[in-house]
Amino acid sequence: MITVDCHDVESIQNELVIYVADQVGAVPNLKYHEFILSPIEDDENIDTKEVVTSIKEFLESIGEQRNFAVITKGDIIAIESISGKVIEREATPKADLFSCPHCGFITQYEVDYNTHMKIHYL
């Protein structure tokens, strides 16, 4: 399990978690100022270097790679502003996202979320 601290990039946290989880093949779980990546299979491990690379690629894609450092401390990765700059974008309200507590599936549609939850209780 890897925790990614997003205090300085909170406004892009939702986009970032989707991109990184897709790149490394992990199950994402959103929290208030961070997200957690868990392996799909219990016996698998997530490579921290791959996560760092994915975060850097994402920051580069939005033109912010020079303003942020990606720092690794064990299984915790922090994205910290170098110059004190914080990314200011209109964030998607977190209340509009539904996240499955079992597998990390994320959707903005309550109907899709309810349908998805049914597969866990078959």
Coordinates of C-alpha atoms in Angstrom, one line a residue:
M1 CA 0.0 0.0 0.0
I2 CA 1.4 3.4 -1.0
T3 CA 0.1 6.7 0.4
V4 CA 0.4 9.9 -1.8
D5 CA 0.1 13.2 0.1
C6 CA -1.6 15.8 -2.1
H7 CA -1.8 18.9 0.1
D8 CA -0.1 21.2 -2.4
V9 CA -2.0 19.7 -5.4
E10 CA -5.4 19.1 -3.9
S11 CA -7.2 20.8 -6.8
I12 CA -6.0 18.2 -9.3
Q13 CA -6.1 15.2 -6.9
N14 CA -9.0 13.5 -8.6
E15 CA -7.3 13.6 -12.0
L16 CA -4.0 12.6 -10.6
V17 CA -5.3 9.5 -8.7
I18 CA -7.1 8.2 -11.9
Y19 CA -3.9 8.7 -14.0
V20 CA -1.5 7.1 -11.5
A21 CA -3.8 4.2 -10.6
D22 CA -4.2 3.5 -14.3
Q23 CA -0.5 3.6 -15.0
V24 CA 0.6 1.3 -12.2
G25 CA -2.4 -1.0 -12.1
A26 CA -3.5 -0.3 -8.6
V27 CA -6.8 0.2 -6.7
P28 CA -7.1 3.8 -5.6
N29 CA -8.8 5.0 -2.5
L30 CA -9.4 8.8 -2.0
K31 CA -9.0 10.6 1.2
Y32 CA -9.2 14.3 2.1
H33 CA -5.7 15.4 1.3
E34 CA -4.2 12.1 0.0
F35 CA -4.9 8.9 -1.8
I36 CA -3.9 5.4 -1.2
L37 CA -2.9 2.9 -3.9
S38 CA -3.4 -0.8 -3.0
P39 CA -2.3 -3.8 -5.2
I40 CA -5.1 -5.6 -7.1
E41 CA -3.9 -9.0 -5.8
D42 CA -2.9 -9.4 -2.2
D43 CA 0.4 -11.1 -3.1
E44 CA 1.5 -8.3 -5.4
N45 CA 3.5 -5.2 -4.6
I46 CA 3.3 -1.7 -6.1
D47 CA 6.6 -0.3 -7.3
T48 CA 7.1 3.1 -5.6
K49 CA 9.4 4.1 -8.5
E50 CA 6.6 3.6 -11.0
V51 CA 4.2 5.7 -8.9
V52 CA 6.8 8.5 -8.7
T53 CA 7.4 8.3 -12.4
S54 CA 3.6 8.4 -13.1
I55 CA 3.2 11.5 -10.8
K56 CA 6.0 13.3 -12.6
E57 CA 4.6 12.4 -16.0
F58 CA 1.2 13.8 -14.9
L59 CA 2.8 17.0 -13.6
E60 CA 4.7 17.4 -16.8
S61 CA 1.6 16.9 -18.9
I62 CA 0.0 19.9 -17.2
G63 CA 3.2 22.0 -17.3
E64 CA 3.8 21.9 -13.5
Q65 CA 6.9 19.6 -13.3
R66 CA 9.3 22.5 -12.4
N67 CA 7.2 23.8 -9.6
F68 CA 6.8 20.5 -7.6
A69 CA 9.0 17.9 -6.1
V70 CA 8.0 14.3 -5.6
I71 CA 9.5 13.0 -2.4
T72 CA 9.5 9.4 -1.3
K73 CA 9.7 8.3 2.4
G74 CA 9.2 4.6 2.5
D75 CA 5.6 3.9 1.4
I76 CA 4.6 7.6 1.6
I77 CA 5.1 9.9 -1.4
A78 CA 4.6 13.6 -0.9
I79 CA 4.1 16.1 -3.7
E80 CA 5.5 19.4 -2.4
S81 CA 5.7 22.8 -3.9
I82 CA 9.2 24.0 -4.5
S83 CA 8.4 27.7 -4.5
G84 CA 5.4 27.7 -2.3
K85 CA 3.1 27.8 -5.3
V86 CA -0.1 25.8 -5.0
I87 CA -2.0 24.6 -8.1
E88 CA -5.3 26.6 -8.2
R89 CA -7.9 25.1 -10.4
E90 CA -11.6 24.8 -9.9
A91 CA -11.7 21.4 -8.3
T92 CA -14.5 18.9 -9.0
P93 CA -16.5 18.8 -5.8
K94 CA -15.6 15.6 -3.9
A95 CA -19.2 15.2 -2.9
D96 CA -20.0 14.4 -6.6
L97 CA -17.7 11.3 -6.6
F98 CA -18.7 7.9 -5.4
S99 CA -15.9 5.5 -4.4
C100 CA -16.3 1.8 -3.7
P101 CA -14.9 0.9 -0.3
H102 CA -14.2 -2.7 -1.6
C103 CA -12.2 -2.1 -4.7
G104 CA -11.8 1.6 -5.2
F105 CA -14.1 1.9 -8.3
I106 CA -14.8 5.7 -8.7
T107 CA -17.7 7.3 -10.6
Q108 CA -19.6 10.5 -10.5
Y109 CA -22.9 8.8 -11.1
E110 CA -24.8 7.4 -8.2
V111 CA -26.7 4.9 -10.4
D112 CA -23.4 3.4 -11.7
Y113 CA -22.1 3.3 -8.1
N114 CA -25.2 1.4 -6.9
T115 CA -25.1 -1.0 -9.8
H116 CA -21.4 -1.6 -9.1
M117 CA -21.9 -2.2 -5.4
K118 CA -24.3 -5.1 -6.3
I119 CA -21.4 -7.2 -7.7
H120 CA -19.8 -7.3 -4.3
Y121 CA -22.9 -8.9 -2.8
L122 CA -23.8 -11.6 -5.3

